[in-house]
Structures are given as structure tokens and as C-alpha cells.
Short mmCIF file of C-alpha atoms in Angstrom, two decimals:
data_model
loop_
_atom_site.label_atom_id
_atom_site.label_comp_id
_atom_site.label_asym_id
_atom_site.label_seq_id
_atom_site.Cartn_x
_atom_site.Cartn_y
_atom_site.Cartn_z
CA MET Q 25 91.76 -52.47 -50.09
CA ALA Q 26 91.81 -49.38 -52.31
CA SER Q 27 90.82 -49.84 -55.90
CA GLU Q 28 93.30 -49.31 -58.70
CA LYS Q 29 91.50 -46.12 -59.76
CA ILE Q 30 91.68 -44.54 -56.28
CA LEU Q 31 95.29 -45.58 -55.88
CA ALA Q 32 96.16 -44.01 -59.25
CA GLN Q 33 94.37 -40.77 -58.22
CA LYS Q 34 96.32 -40.61 -54.96
CA GLN Q 35 99.62 -41.26 -56.73
CA SER Q 36 98.82 -38.51 -59.23
CA TYR Q 37 97.91 -36.11 -56.41
CA VAL Q 38 101.15 -36.87 -54.54
CA ALA Q 39 103.19 -36.32 -57.70
CA GLU Q 40 101.48 -32.96 -58.33
CA LEU Q 41 101.98 -31.87 -54.72
CA LYS Q 42 105.65 -32.86 -54.83
CA ALA Q 43 106.11 -30.88 -58.06
CA LYS Q 44 104.50 -27.78 -56.48
CA LEU Q 45 106.75 -28.05 -53.44
CA GLU Q 46 109.89 -28.47 -55.55
CA ALA Q 47 108.96 -25.58 -57.85
CA SER Q 48 108.41 -23.10 -55.03
CA ASP Q 49 110.92 -21.25 -52.86
CA GLY Q 50 108.85 -21.21 -49.67
CA GLY Q 51 105.79 -22.47 -47.92
CA VAL Q 52 104.11 -23.10 -44.58
CA VAL Q 53 102.36 -26.10 -43.06
CA PHE Q 54 99.79 -25.17 -40.44
CA ASN Q 55 96.98 -26.40 -38.23
CA TYR Q 56 93.74 -24.82 -39.41
CA GLY Q 57 91.48 -26.54 -36.86
CA GLY Q 58 89.20 -24.32 -34.82
CA ILE Q 59 88.82 -21.45 -37.28
CA SER Q 60 85.42 -20.44 -38.53
CA VAL Q 61 84.27 -20.54 -42.14
CA ALA Q 62 84.33 -16.72 -42.24
CA GLU Q 63 87.93 -16.65 -40.98
CA ASP Q 64 88.94 -19.35 -43.45
CA THR Q 65 87.31 -17.46 -46.32
CA LYS Q 66 89.12 -14.26 -45.33
CA LEU Q 67 92.43 -16.14 -45.06
CA ARG Q 68 91.99 -17.83 -48.45
CA LYS Q 69 91.20 -14.48 -50.09
CA GLU Q 70 94.28 -12.82 -48.63
CA LEU Q 71 96.51 -15.74 -49.66
CA ARG Q 72 95.05 -15.83 -53.19
CA GLU Q 73 95.66 -12.07 -53.62
CA ALA Q 74 99.29 -12.59 -52.60
CA GLY Q 75 99.72 -15.39 -55.16
CA VAL Q 76 99.89 -18.13 -52.52
CA TYR Q 77 98.55 -21.63 -53.27
CA TYR Q 78 96.50 -22.93 -50.31
CA GLU Q 79 95.15 -26.42 -49.79
CA VAL Q 80 94.00 -28.70 -46.99
CA VAL Q 81 96.08 -31.88 -47.22
CA LYS Q 82 96.08 -35.34 -45.71
CA ASN Q 83 99.11 -35.85 -43.51
CA THR Q 84 99.86 -39.25 -45.03
CA LEU Q 85 99.88 -37.91 -48.59
CA LEU Q 86 102.05 -34.92 -47.66
CA LYS Q 87 104.50 -37.24 -45.87
CA ILE Q 88 104.75 -39.35 -49.04
CA ALA Q 89 105.28 -36.20 -51.16
CA ILE Q 90 108.19 -34.98 -49.00
CA LYS Q 91 109.75 -38.38 -48.42
CA ASP Q 92 113.39 -38.56 -49.56
CA THR Q 93 113.58 -34.78 -50.09
CA ASN Q 94 115.19 -31.96 -48.10
CA LEU Q 95 111.73 -31.21 -46.70
CA GLU Q 96 111.37 -34.56 -44.95
CA GLY Q 97 112.14 -32.85 -41.62
CA MET Q 98 108.61 -31.42 -41.68
CA SER Q 99 107.14 -34.94 -41.28
CA GLU Q 100 107.45 -34.76 -37.49
CA SER Q 101 104.89 -31.94 -37.34
CA LEU Q 102 102.29 -33.59 -39.57
CA GLU Q 103 99.59 -34.48 -37.08
CA GLY Q 104 96.01 -33.30 -36.67
CA THR Q 105 94.38 -31.01 -39.21
CA THR Q 106 96.89 -29.83 -41.78
CA ALA Q 107 96.85 -27.31 -44.58
CA ILE Q 108 99.70 -26.06 -46.72
CA ALA Q 109 100.32 -22.64 -48.21
CA ILE Q 110 102.90 -22.50 -50.99
CA SER Q 111 104.28 -19.09 -51.88
CA GLY Q 112 104.81 -17.97 -55.43
CA ASN Q 113 108.42 -17.38 -56.39
CA GLU Q 114 107.92 -13.59 -56.53
CA ASP Q 115 107.71 -13.40 -52.72
CA PRO Q 116 108.73 -16.64 -51.00
CA LEU Q 117 107.84 -15.19 -47.59
CA ALA Q 118 104.27 -14.21 -48.49
CA ALA Q 119 102.69 -17.34 -47.01
CA ALA Q 120 104.75 -17.06 -43.82
CA ARG Q 121 103.85 -13.39 -43.32
CA ILE Q 122 100.13 -13.82 -43.91
CA LEU Q 123 99.81 -16.99 -41.83
CA ASN Q 124 101.90 -15.65 -38.97
CA LYS Q 125 99.73 -12.52 -38.83
CA PHE Q 126 96.61 -14.68 -38.94
CA ALA Q 127 97.94 -17.03 -36.21
CA GLU Q 128 98.72 -14.10 -33.90
CA ALA Q 129 95.24 -12.65 -34.42
CA SER Q 130 93.51 -16.01 -33.79
CA LYS Q 131 94.87 -16.19 -30.22
CA GLY Q 132 95.88 -19.84 -30.25
CA LYS Q 133 93.04 -21.34 -32.30
CA TYR Q 134 95.39 -21.83 -35.15
CA GLU Q 135 99.12 -22.53 -35.32
CA ILE Q 136 102.04 -22.75 -37.70
CA LYS Q 137 103.49 -26.27 -37.62
CA ALA Q 138 106.51 -26.01 -39.93
CA GLY Q 139 107.63 -24.61 -43.24
CA TYR Q 140 110.40 -24.47 -45.77
CA MET Q 141 112.51 -21.90 -47.54
CA GLU Q 142 114.68 -22.57 -50.59
CA GLY Q 143 114.54 -26.34 -50.10
CA LYS Q 144 115.32 -26.33 -46.37
CA ALA Q 145 112.77 -27.52 -43.79
CA LEU Q 146 112.08 -25.03 -40.98
CA ASP Q 147 110.43 -25.50 -37.61
CA ALA Q 148 107.58 -23.25 -36.43
CA ASN Q 149 109.89 -20.77 -34.66
CA GLU Q 150 112.07 -20.38 -37.75
CA VAL Q 151 108.98 -19.75 -39.89
CA LYS Q 152 107.78 -17.08 -37.45
CA ALA Q 153 111.23 -15.44 -37.50
CA MET Q 154 111.22 -15.41 -41.31
CA ALA Q 155 107.70 -13.95 -41.32
CA ASN Q 156 108.92 -10.95 -39.33
CA LEU Q 157 111.59 -10.05 -41.89
CA PRO Q 158 110.75 -7.03 -44.02
CA GLY Q 159 109.46 -7.65 -47.53
CA ARG Q 160 111.28 -6.85 -50.75
CA GLU Q 161 110.02 -3.27 -50.80
CA GLY Q 162 111.01 -2.80 -47.15
CA LEU Q 163 114.51 -4.12 -47.79
CA LEU Q 164 114.92 -1.91 -50.87
CA SER Q 165 113.73 1.08 -48.84
CA MET Q 166 116.26 0.29 -46.11
CA LEU Q 167 119.05 -0.05 -48.69
CA LEU Q 168 118.10 3.23 -50.37
CA SER Q 169 118.01 4.99 -47.01
CA ALA Q 170 121.47 3.67 -46.13
CA LEU Q 171 122.86 4.71 -49.51
CA GLN Q 172 121.33 8.18 -49.28
CA GLY Q 173 122.73 8.67 -45.78
CA ASN Q 174 126.22 7.71 -46.90
CA LEU Q 175 126.04 9.85 -50.04
CA SER Q 176 124.77 12.92 -48.19
CA GLY Q 177 127.55 12.50 -45.60
CA LEU Q 178 130.13 12.26 -48.37
CA ALA Q 179 128.68 15.37 -50.04
CA ARG Q 180 128.90 17.33 -46.76
CA ALA Q 181 132.50 16.20 -46.25
CA ILE Q 182 133.48 17.24 -49.78
CA ASP Q 183 131.71 20.58 -49.31
CA ALA Q 184 133.58 21.13 -46.02
CA VAL Q 185 136.91 20.43 -47.72
CA ARG Q 186 135.95 22.83 -50.52
CA ALA Q 187 134.96 25.54 -48.03
CA GLN Q 188 138.17 25.04 -46.08
CA LYS Q 189 140.29 25.33 -49.25
CA GLU Q 190 138.40 28.48 -50.32
CA GLY Q 191 138.86 29.94 -46.84
CA GLU Q 192 142.62 29.32 -47.03
CA ALA Q 193 142.86 30.80 -50.52
CA ALA Q 194 141.04 33.99 -49.56
#
């Protein structure tokens, strides 16, 4: 049987993990088995630079942390080797983008198990779909492009009306 000290450490860890999950807008649970130390180091560096918290977790402790929350749906996928990447609130899709890119490059050695976005559990396919959405800058660029197109069309229409009126007056 576990000693009181070890039990207290595990309870503290679960409470901290639960707090991190609740404080974030998005994250990904994935199977990291089969990747080399060099690949893992590269992945950790990329996640750290994007402000993503990354940690290998025990399935049992993660299941306890998400029990009785909206994320409990992820429990079904918690088997085998498991790690979690929790995005910072600046870009909730950062973990999904980086891990999806990494999973595609690893050619099956590594897989996304599940994830969450804004308190809702997602399956692996939903995480991959979210990862393929453009980032904040991409969305702003698309919006600006749409606005510029509409404004330039309006300007041409107004100019045509002006030219037509001047043509009639002359």
C-alpha cells in the first residue's frame, strides 16, 4: 500500500494538473511511444517556443484529473504511453498544430489520441481538423483581404457612377 507521503504527492500532482487543464483553452493528449530522444528533444523545443506546456503523464492520474469534468470523454483514449500538451491561452491551437505536423512527419510512430478546446473533449479526428485551421495571423489576413476586396469594389462602383454622371453632364 502507498505511504501517506506518496499519496499526498499524487493528490497534489492531480490537483495541479486539473488546475492547468481548467485554466487553458486547448490541449492535446498523444501517444509518444516509438519516437527517438532527438525527435522528442526537437518536439519539446518547438512546443516550449510556442508557449505550450508538455508533460508525460500516467493514464491513471490524468483520468482522475479529468473525472467529473467536461473533459472526461478523453478517458477512453488513455491507454499506452501518454503525454499531454497544454496550449497557452494566446493560441489555443498551438499544441494541436505542432503535434499534428509532428505526427504526420513521424509516419505512424506517433499519434494524437484526443484533445480539448474551450472545455469540450475532442476525438483525434476533431483535433486534426482543428490543427488544420489557419492561425490568428492567417485569419486576420483573410479578413483584411476580404475587406480590401469589398472596399476596392465599392470604390470602383462609386467611380463608375461619378464618371457616368460627368459623362451625362458634359
